[in-house]
Tab-separated table of C-alpha atoms and ligand atoms in Angstrom:
chain	number	residue	atom	x	y	z
A	151	MET	CA	-51.171	-78.264	45.221
A	152	LYS	CA	-51.279	-80.666	42.110
A	153	SER	CA	-54.346	-78.549	41.137
A	154	LEU	CA	-53.013	-74.900	41.561
A	155	ALA	CA	-50.136	-75.954	39.338
A	156	SER	CA	-52.486	-77.235	36.522
A	157	LEU	CA	-54.357	-73.857	36.739
A	158	ALA	CA	-51.105	-71.711	36.771
A	159	LEU	CA	-50.294	-73.819	33.709
A	160	VAL	CA	-53.546	-73.834	31.928
A	161	LEU	CA	-53.659	-69.675	33.039
A	162	PHE	CA	-50.442	-69.507	31.145
A	163	LEU	CA	-50.862	-71.558	27.873
A	164	ALA	CA	-54.074	-69.444	27.857
A	165	GLY	CA	-52.126	-66.396	27.706
A	166	CYS	CA	-50.074	-67.939	24.508
A	167	GLU	CA	-53.574	-68.080	22.568
A	168	GLY	CA	-54.466	-65.586	19.506
A	169	ARG	CA	-52.982	-63.178	17.426
A	170	HIS	CA	-50.913	-61.755	20.338
A	171	ASN	CA	-49.047	-64.752	20.582
A	172	TRP	CA	-45.295	-64.604	20.824
A	173	LEU	CA	-44.763	-68.102	19.997
A	174	ALA	CA	-46.722	-67.838	17.026
A	175	GLY	CA	-43.674	-67.493	15.037
A	176	ALA	CA	-45.801	-65.364	12.446
A	177	GLY	CA	-42.267	-63.342	11.910
A	178	GLU	CA	-38.772	-63.920	11.740
A	179	GLU	CA	-37.470	-62.090	14.773
A	180	ALA	CA	-40.036	-63.481	16.885
A	181	ARG	CA	-38.469	-66.771	16.146
A	182	SER	CA	-34.827	-66.180	16.602
A	183	VAL	CA	-36.225	-64.778	20.299
A	184	GLU	CA	-38.341	-67.655	20.418
A	185	THR	CA	-35.483	-70.233	19.517
A	186	LEU	CA	-33.378	-68.208	22.257
A	187	PHE	CA	-36.102	-68.725	24.661
A	188	TRP	CA	-36.407	-72.539	24.414
A	189	VAL	CA	-32.954	-73.060	24.613
A	190	LEU	CA	-32.475	-71.053	27.923
A	191	LEU	CA	-35.342	-72.791	29.353
A	192	ALA	CA	-33.864	-76.233	28.185
A	193	GLY	CA	-30.365	-74.813	29.755
A	194	ALA	CA	-32.210	-74.282	32.955
A	195	ALA	CA	-33.737	-77.321	33.726
A	196	VAL	CA	-30.343	-79.176	32.976
A	197	ILE	CA	-28.313	-76.418	35.221
A	198	TRP	CA	-31.282	-76.949	37.753
A	199	THR	CA	-31.040	-81.322	37.652
A	200	LEU	CA	-27.177	-80.630	38.030
A	201	VAL	CA	-27.002	-78.464	40.680
A	202	ILE	CA	-29.760	-80.345	43.323
A	203	GLY	CA	-27.750	-83.644	42.197
A	204	ALA	CA	-24.341	-82.238	43.510
A	205	ALA	CA	-25.844	-80.914	46.199
A	206	THR	CA	-27.843	-83.668	47.103
A	207	TYR	CA	-24.635	-85.876	46.237
A	208	ALA	CA	-23.240	-83.709	49.025
A	209	HIS	CA	-25.648	-83.726	51.318
A	210	ARG	CA	-25.357	-87.904	51.725
A	211	ALA	CA	-21.858	-88.290	50.853
A	212	GLU	CA	-19.515	-88.860	53.780
A	213	ALA	CA	-16.438	-85.894	53.981
A	214	LYS	CA	-13.108	-87.714	52.966
A	215	PRO	CA	-10.255	-84.958	53.471
A	216	GLU	CA	-7.911	-86.964	50.923
A	217	ARG	CA	-11.029	-85.824	48.616
A	218	GLU	CA	-10.471	-81.948	49.893
A	219	GLN	CA	-8.510	-80.848	46.240
A	220	GLU	CA	-10.822	-82.913	44.006
A	221	ALA	CA	-13.509	-81.027	45.623
A	222	ARG	CA	-12.326	-77.342	45.108
A	223	ARG	CA	-11.631	-78.366	41.364
A	224	PHE	CA	-14.903	-79.291	41.209
A	225	ILE	CA	-16.036	-75.864	42.732
A	226	ILE	CA	-13.809	-73.926	40.454
A	227	TRP	CA	-14.823	-75.477	37.254
A	228	GLY	CA	-18.651	-76.169	38.306
A	229	GLY	CA	-19.083	-73.273	39.957
A	230	VAL	CA	-16.711	-70.368	38.580
A	231	ALA	CA	-16.119	-71.517	34.763
A	232	LEU	CA	-18.526	-72.899	33.290
A	233	PRO	CA	-21.209	-70.441	34.682
A	234	VAL	CA	-18.786	-67.810	33.411
A	235	LEU	CA	-18.708	-69.507	29.784
A	236	VAL	CA	-22.281	-69.875	29.886
A	237	VAL	CA	-23.585	-66.512	30.910
A	238	GLY	CA	-20.699	-65.069	28.238
A	239	GLY	CA	-22.217	-67.156	25.574
A	240	LEU	CA	-25.421	-66.313	26.118
A	241	LEU	CA	-24.412	-62.574	26.216
A	242	ILE	CA	-22.684	-62.572	22.881
A	243	TRP	CA	-26.225	-64.710	20.879
A	244	GLY	CA	-28.504	-62.231	22.700
A	245	LEU	CA	-26.143	-59.125	21.589
A	246	LEU	CA	-25.803	-60.864	18.162
A	247	ILE	CA	-29.835	-60.987	17.827
A	248	LEU	CA	-30.025	-57.798	18.936
A	249	ARG	CA	-27.828	-56.747	16.092
A	250	ASP	CA	-29.755	-58.394	13.548
A	251	ILE	CA	-33.212	-57.284	14.731
A	252	THR	CA	-31.619	-53.599	15.208
A	253	ALA	CA	-30.097	-53.052	11.598
A	254	ASP	CA	-30.148	-50.220	9.413
A	255	ASP	CA	-30.916	-52.269	6.232
A	256	GLY	CA	-35.187	-52.843	5.880
A	257	ALA	CA	-36.334	-52.672	2.022
A	258	LEU	CA	-38.997	-50.767	3.351
A	259	THR	CA	-38.840	-47.748	6.100
A	260	VAL	CA	-41.714	-46.757	8.644
A	261	ARG	CA	-41.488	-44.584	11.195
A	262	VAL	CA	-43.731	-44.687	13.972
A	263	ASP	CA	-44.167	-42.323	16.735
A	264	GLY	CA	-45.867	-42.961	20.268
A	265	GLU	CA	-48.068	-40.345	21.034
A	266	ARG	CA	-50.660	-39.995	23.883
A	267	TRP	CA	-52.581	-42.638	23.633
A	268	TRP	CA	-52.053	-43.482	19.878
A	269	TRP	CA	-49.605	-44.254	17.089
A	270	ARG	CA	-48.213	-42.058	14.356
A	271	VAL	CA	-47.563	-43.513	11.079
A	272	ILE	CA	-45.245	-42.383	8.553
A	273	TYR	CA	-44.142	-45.014	5.526
A	274	ASP	CA	-40.819	-43.722	3.614
A	275	THR	CA	-41.708	-44.260	-0.371
A	276	PRO	CA	-39.259	-42.973	-3.287
A	277	GLU	CA	-42.212	-40.532	-3.598
A	278	GLY	CA	-42.290	-38.973	-0.333
A	279	PRO	CA	-43.499	-39.504	3.273
A	280	VAL	CA	-46.733	-41.336	3.466
A	281	THR	CA	-48.775	-40.265	7.084
A	282	THR	CA	-51.238	-42.589	8.673
A	283	ALA	CA	-52.002	-43.784	12.399
A	284	ASN	CA	-52.996	-46.471	14.439
A	285	GLU	CA	-52.645	-49.103	11.607
A	286	ILE	CA	-49.459	-50.671	10.649
A	287	ARG	CA	-49.764	-53.076	7.258
A	288	LEU	CA	-46.508	-54.724	5.965
A	289	PRO	CA	-45.818	-56.742	2.924
A	290	LEU	CA	-45.221	-61.303	3.478
A	291	GLY	CA	-41.644	-62.069	3.753
A	292	GLU	CA	-40.221	-58.638	3.630
A	293	ARG	CA	-37.500	-56.851	6.256
A	294	ALA	CA	-39.282	-53.843	7.164
A	295	LEU	CA	-37.377	-51.364	9.450
A	296	PHE	CA	-38.982	-49.689	12.095
A	297	ARG	CA	-37.780	-45.987	13.103
A	298	LEU	CA	-39.079	-45.424	16.536
A	299	THR	CA	-39.576	-42.322	18.928
A	300	ALA	CA	-42.215	-40.757	21.116
A	301	ASP	CA	-43.845	-37.704	21.299
A	302	ASP	CA	-43.524	-36.588	25.112
A	303	VAL	CA	-43.844	-39.777	27.521
A	304	ILE	CA	-41.904	-43.338	27.195
A	305	HIS	CA	-43.622	-45.821	24.731
A	306	SER	CA	-42.569	-49.664	23.959
A	307	PHE	CA	-43.734	-50.939	20.408
A	308	TRP	CA	-44.603	-54.416	20.559
A	309	VAL	CA	-46.210	-56.625	17.953
A	310	PRO	CA	-45.674	-60.196	20.092
A	311	ALA	CA	-46.332	-62.223	16.970
A	312	LEU	CA	-43.646	-60.638	14.684
A	313	GLY	CA	-41.118	-60.029	17.074
A	314	GLY	CA	-39.971	-57.088	19.638
A	315	LYS	CA	-40.143	-55.422	21.492
A	316	MET	CA	-38.477	-52.062	21.219
A	317	ASP	CA	-38.376	-48.862	23.646
A	318	MET	CA	-39.752	-45.440	21.903
A	319	ILE	CA	-38.340	-42.675	23.527
A	320	PRO	CA	-38.734	-38.552	23.454
A	321	GLY	CA	-35.706	-37.358	21.693
A	322	ARG	CA	-34.491	-40.363	20.791
A	323	GLU	CA	-34.225	-42.818	17.365
A	324	THR	CA	-34.656	-46.927	18.049
A	325	THR	CA	-34.825	-49.178	15.761
A	326	LEU	CA	-36.819	-52.826	15.024
A	327	ALA	CA	-36.800	-55.064	12.190
A	328	LEU	CA	-39.968	-57.085	11.377
A	329	THR	CA	-39.950	-59.833	8.858
A	330	PRO	CA	-43.073	-61.124	8.381
A	331	ARG	CA	-43.456	-64.776	7.683
A	332	GLU	CA	-47.772	-65.398	8.052
A	333	LEU	CA	-50.522	-63.663	6.438
A	334	GLY	CA	-52.833	-62.081	8.878
A	335	ASN	CA	-53.685	-59.481	11.970
A	336	TRP	CA	-51.415	-59.722	14.111
A	337	GLY	CA	-52.003	-57.417	17.313
A	338	GLY	CA	-49.657	-54.539	18.562
A	339	LEU	CA	-49.562	-52.856	21.530
A	340	CYS	CA	-47.566	-50.478	23.584
A	341	ALA	CA	-45.735	-52.559	26.391
A	342	GLU	CA	-44.212	-49.165	28.614
A	343	PHE	CA	-46.757	-48.006	31.241
A	344	CYS	CA	-47.573	-44.231	29.840
A	345	GLY	CA	-50.405	-42.751	31.307
A	346	GLY	CA	-54.094	-43.001	31.385
A	347	ALA	CA	-54.974	-44.534	28.190
A	348	HIS	CA	-51.940	-47.114	28.267
A	349	ALA	CA	-54.271	-50.293	28.187
A	350	LEU	CA	-56.492	-48.666	25.365
A	351	MET	CA	-52.777	-47.928	23.306
A	352	ARG	CA	-53.288	-51.068	20.660
A	353	PHE	CA	-52.810	-51.434	16.769
A	354	ASP	CA	-53.862	-53.899	13.851
A	355	ALA	CA	-50.674	-55.125	12.629
A	356	ILE	CA	-52.026	-56.308	9.166
A	357	VAL	CA	-49.479	-58.806	6.625
A	358	MET	CA	-50.487	-58.839	3.164
A	359	GLU	CA	-49.405	-60.294	0.088
A	360	PRO	CA	-46.624	-57.910	-1.709
A	361	GLU	CA	-48.932	-56.526	-4.468
A	362	ALA	CA	-52.192	-55.939	-2.119
A	363	PHE	CA	-49.242	-53.943	-0.362
A	364	ASP	CA	-48.175	-52.053	-2.901
A	365	ALA	CA	-51.967	-51.158	-3.588
A	366	TRP	CA	-52.620	-50.313	-0.255
A	367	LEU	CA	-49.754	-48.014	0.212
A	368	ALA	CA	-50.025	-45.770	-3.138
A	369	HIS	CA	-53.732	-45.592	-2.380
A	370	GLU	CA	-52.706	-44.103	1.532
A	371	ALA	CA	-50.737	-41.603	-0.280
A	372	GLN	CA	-53.347	-40.051	-2.855
A	373	PRO	CA	-55.614	-37.370	-0.772
A	374	ALA	CA	-58.687	-37.752	0.384
A	375	GLN	CA	-61.958	-37.430	-2.150
A	376	VAL	CA	-64.102	-35.061	-0.504
A	377	ALA	CA	-67.064	-33.359	-2.784
A	378	GLU	CA	-67.282	-29.819	-3.236
A	379	GLY	CA	-69.875	-28.079	-0.721
A	380	ASP	CA	-70.051	-31.464	1.549
A	381	ALA	CA	-72.521	-31.161	4.459
A	382	GLY	CA	-70.397	-33.256	6.647
A	383	PHE	CA	-66.996	-31.996	5.540
A	384	ALA	CA	-68.345	-28.527	6.729
A	385	VAL	CA	-69.412	-29.317	10.026
A	386	PHE	CA	-66.024	-30.831	10.431
A	387	ASP	CA	-64.788	-27.814	9.586
A	388	GLU	CA	-67.548	-25.528	11.536
A	389	GLU	CA	-66.244	-27.845	15.002
A	390	GLY	CA	-62.902	-27.149	14.492
A	391	CYS	CA	-61.509	-30.230	14.365
A	392	GLY	CA	-59.560	-29.572	11.408
A	393	ALA	CA	-57.308	-27.843	14.479
A	394	CYS	CA	-55.958	-30.906	15.617
A	395	HIS	CA	-56.458	-33.539	12.342
A	396	THR	CA	-55.462	-33.627	8.775
A	397	ILE	CA	-57.260	-34.532	6.004
A	398	ARG	CA	-55.150	-34.322	3.013
A	399	GLY	CA	-56.775	-32.730	0.275
A	400	THR	CA	-58.330	-30.400	2.517
A	401	GLU	CA	-57.873	-26.715	4.505
A	402	ALA	CA	-57.845	-29.123	7.571
A	403	GLN	CA	-54.119	-29.878	8.481
A	404	GLY	CA	-54.059	-29.983	12.068
A	405	PRO	CA	-50.929	-31.936	13.894
A	406	VAL	CA	-52.227	-32.877	16.741
A	407	GLY	CA	-54.211	-36.209	16.519
A	408	PRO	CA	-54.290	-38.977	13.858
A	409	ASP	CA	-53.973	-38.441	10.359
A	410	LEU	CA	-58.419	-39.309	8.958
A	411	THR	CA	-57.463	-39.107	5.303
A	412	HIS	CA	-58.343	-42.593	4.564
A	413	LEU	CA	-59.629	-43.358	8.693
A	414	ALA	CA	-62.572	-45.580	7.198
A	415	SER	CA	-60.033	-47.624	5.349
A	416	ARG	CA	-58.414	-48.831	9.117
A	417	ASP	CA	-60.290	-51.862	10.852
A	418	LYS	CA	-60.259	-50.319	13.801
A	419	LEU	CA	-60.912	-46.894	15.598
A	420	GLY	CA	-59.416	-45.397	18.398
A	421	ALA	CA	-56.042	-46.931	18.269
A	422	GLY	CA	-57.005	-50.715	18.056
A	423	ILE	CA	-60.074	-50.679	20.156
A	424	TYR	CA	-63.142	-50.448	18.416
A	425	ASP	CA	-64.438	-51.484	15.264
A	426	MET	CA	-64.832	-48.758	12.600
A	427	THR	CA	-68.727	-48.988	12.875
A	428	ALA	CA	-70.846	-45.482	12.308
A	429	ASP	CA	-72.321	-46.074	15.373
A	430	ASN	CA	-69.177	-46.103	17.292
A	431	MET	CA	-67.796	-43.204	15.289
A	432	ALA	CA	-70.641	-41.100	16.454
A	433	ARG	CA	-69.830	-42.425	20.005
A	434	TRP	CA	-66.399	-41.564	19.429
A	435	ILE	CA	-67.333	-37.830	18.892
A	436	THR	CA	-70.672	-37.383	21.510
A	437	ASP	CA	-69.046	-39.521	24.318
A	438	THR	CA	-65.580	-39.246	24.285
A	439	HIS	CA	-63.870	-39.790	26.979
A	440	GLU	CA	-66.393	-43.225	28.018
A	441	MET	CA	-65.105	-44.175	25.042
A	442	LYS	CA	-61.511	-43.706	25.825
A	443	PRO	CA	-60.829	-41.998	29.212
A	444	ASP	CA	-57.784	-39.694	29.377
A	445	ILE	CA	-57.584	-38.803	25.884
A	446	ASP	CA	-56.855	-35.018	24.278
A	447	MET	CA	-59.470	-35.046	22.313
A	448	PRO	CA	-62.593	-32.547	23.259
A	449	ALA	CA	-65.856	-34.569	23.509
A	450	TYR	CA	-68.699	-32.953	21.603
A	451	PRO	CA	-71.743	-33.888	23.383
A	452	GLY	CA	-74.084	-31.256	21.452
A	453	LEU	CA	-73.055	-32.396	18.403
A	454	GLN	CA	-76.795	-34.120	17.745
A	455	GLY	CA	-79.318	-35.245	15.010
A	456	GLU	CA	-78.642	-34.378	10.802
A	457	ARG	CA	-75.416	-32.445	11.944
A	458	LEU	CA	-74.203	-35.288	13.697
A	459	ASP	CA	-75.304	-38.014	10.653
A	460	ALA	CA	-73.589	-35.893	8.175
A	461	LEU	CA	-70.057	-35.422	10.093
A	462	VAL	CA	-70.237	-39.778	10.423
A	463	THR	CA	-71.408	-40.518	7.036
A	464	PHE	CA	-68.609	-38.175	5.589
A	465	LEU	CA	-65.638	-39.943	7.958
A	466	MET	CA	-66.802	-42.760	7.010
A	467	SER	CA	-66.610	-42.482	3.574
A	468	LEU	CA	-62.959	-41.447	4.423
A	469	GLU	CA	-61.645	-44.799	2.893
B	701	HEC	C1	-57.542	-30.610	20.587
B	701	HEC	C2	-57.298	-31.538	19.390
B	701	HEC	C3	-58.366	-32.340	18.655
B	701	HEC	C4	-59.942	-32.070	18.687
B	701	HEC	C5	-60.216	-30.485	18.299
B	701	HEC	C6	-60.197	-33.325	17.663
B	701	HEC	N1	-59.789	-34.012	18.687
B	701	HEC	FE1	-59.971	-35.945	17.031
B	701	HEC	N2	-58.271	-37.381	18.103
B	701	HEC	C7	-57.489	-36.377	19.005
B	701	HEC	C8	-56.606	-37.026	19.507
B	701	HEC	C9	-55.313	-36.410	20.261
B	701	HEC	C10	-56.980	-38.258	18.953
B	701	HEC	C11	-56.182	-39.694	19.581
B	701	HEC	C12	-56.723	-40.044	20.884
B	701	HEC	C13	-56.105	-41.663	21.138
B	701	HEC	O1	-56.723	-42.148	20.755
B	701	HEC	O2	-55.625	-41.408	22.162
B	701	HEC	C14	-57.776	-38.290	17.966
B	701	HEC	C15	-58.841	-39.091	17.336
B	701	HEC	C16	-60.173	-39.102	16.938
B	701	HEC	C17	-60.158	-40.115	15.997
B	701	HEC	C18	-60.285	-41.245	16.092
B	701	HEC	C19	-58.994	-41.808	14.837
B	701	HEC	C20	-58.707	-43.129	14.074
B	701	HEC	O3	-57.215	-42.984	13.743
B	701	HEC	O4	-59.013	-44.088	15.437
B	701	HEC	C21	-61.644	-39.279	15.035
B	701	HEC	C22	-62.170	-40.630	14.259
B	701	HEC	C23	-61.429	-38.218	15.640
B	701	HEC	N3	-60.659	-38.115	16.540
B	701	HEC	C24	-62.320	-37.280	14.858
B	701	HEC	C25	-62.559	-35.919	15.310
B	701	HEC	C26	-64.133	-35.002	14.879
B	701	HEC	C27	-64.851	-35.471	13.779
B	701	HEC	C28	-63.303	-34.141	15.741
B	701	HEC	C29	-64.295	-32.655	15.532
B	701	HEC	C30	-65.789	-33.368	16.142
B	701	HEC	C31	-62.701	-33.895	16.294
B	701	HEC	N4	-61.908	-35.140	16.250
B	701	HEC	C32	-61.467	-32.877	17.008
B	701	HEC	C33	-57.831	-34.740	18.833
B	701	HEC	C34	-58.411	-33.919	18.540
B	702	CU	CU1	-47.840	-47.221	26.819
């Protein structure tokens, strides 16, 4: 029994390690949820002890009719008034936290659309929207407001170490603020079952120094640099990839899949699941559904040899 309990504890704590640790306290909002959690846990322990104590006492004590009145008072205060006060207080506190983490006053606004099974990410800047995908970068110490929606089914946006989570609902907008307090690459994921590749719907949430972030965003806003007559772009064009994907600065303006303008500047490929390497890129194109089952991109098993090499070289140059 004891070893079972310690095994359960080890498993529980193992789940807290690493970049998805919601107790890492890497964001302001995660810290307020964490405080709520510890207060709830400690409060529950105190109440449990009191209830068990009272039950034990009641079991052992002799029934005395003259103490009837006292017992009734105990039930009314301890069993009705106290729970109403405690639960009401927690409700108000929880609603205040919710108001804080959804309030519409971010210095930075990022729109994220949940798609099956990837993330469309749009930074609203004074110069206009900047579209990217599957990776979110945030400046350290600045409050970013996320405006969330979904394309066709419900998803849930969650960066455990920074804060959250929040449902993404088709046809509606929900908001969530994140104020990062620690540099790092904190993982994000979809926390609402959304179909086949749900478990492979992830993203990187990279917290950077503010100057580095500004430089990154300015670079993302630029169109791609594609040389006239690039052999890889020719393959991209001939295969019809541009029907679904956009590469800003070229004729490829497809709205269906992730924006590829600065694909190779992302850390990961395929919505946070593979390292961004030429090998993975080639397999993504030829063995698409082995790499990620169920996705809405067709596989191109016939694309081999020089044409595949040229296409991969081109895609890996989109920094
Ligand atoms: C029918 C639409 C469609 C076509 C055609 C298509 N794709 Fe895709 N592509 C998608 C979708 C949808 C995804 C996102 C899949 C996911 O992760 O769930 C995607 C993902 C990708 C990614 C990963 C992007 C990232 O952010 O990691 C790459 C790279 C890519 N496609 C390249 C190509 C290339 C190259 C071609 C042509 C040979 C092509 N695609 C053709 C729909 C398409
Ligand atoms: Cu999901």
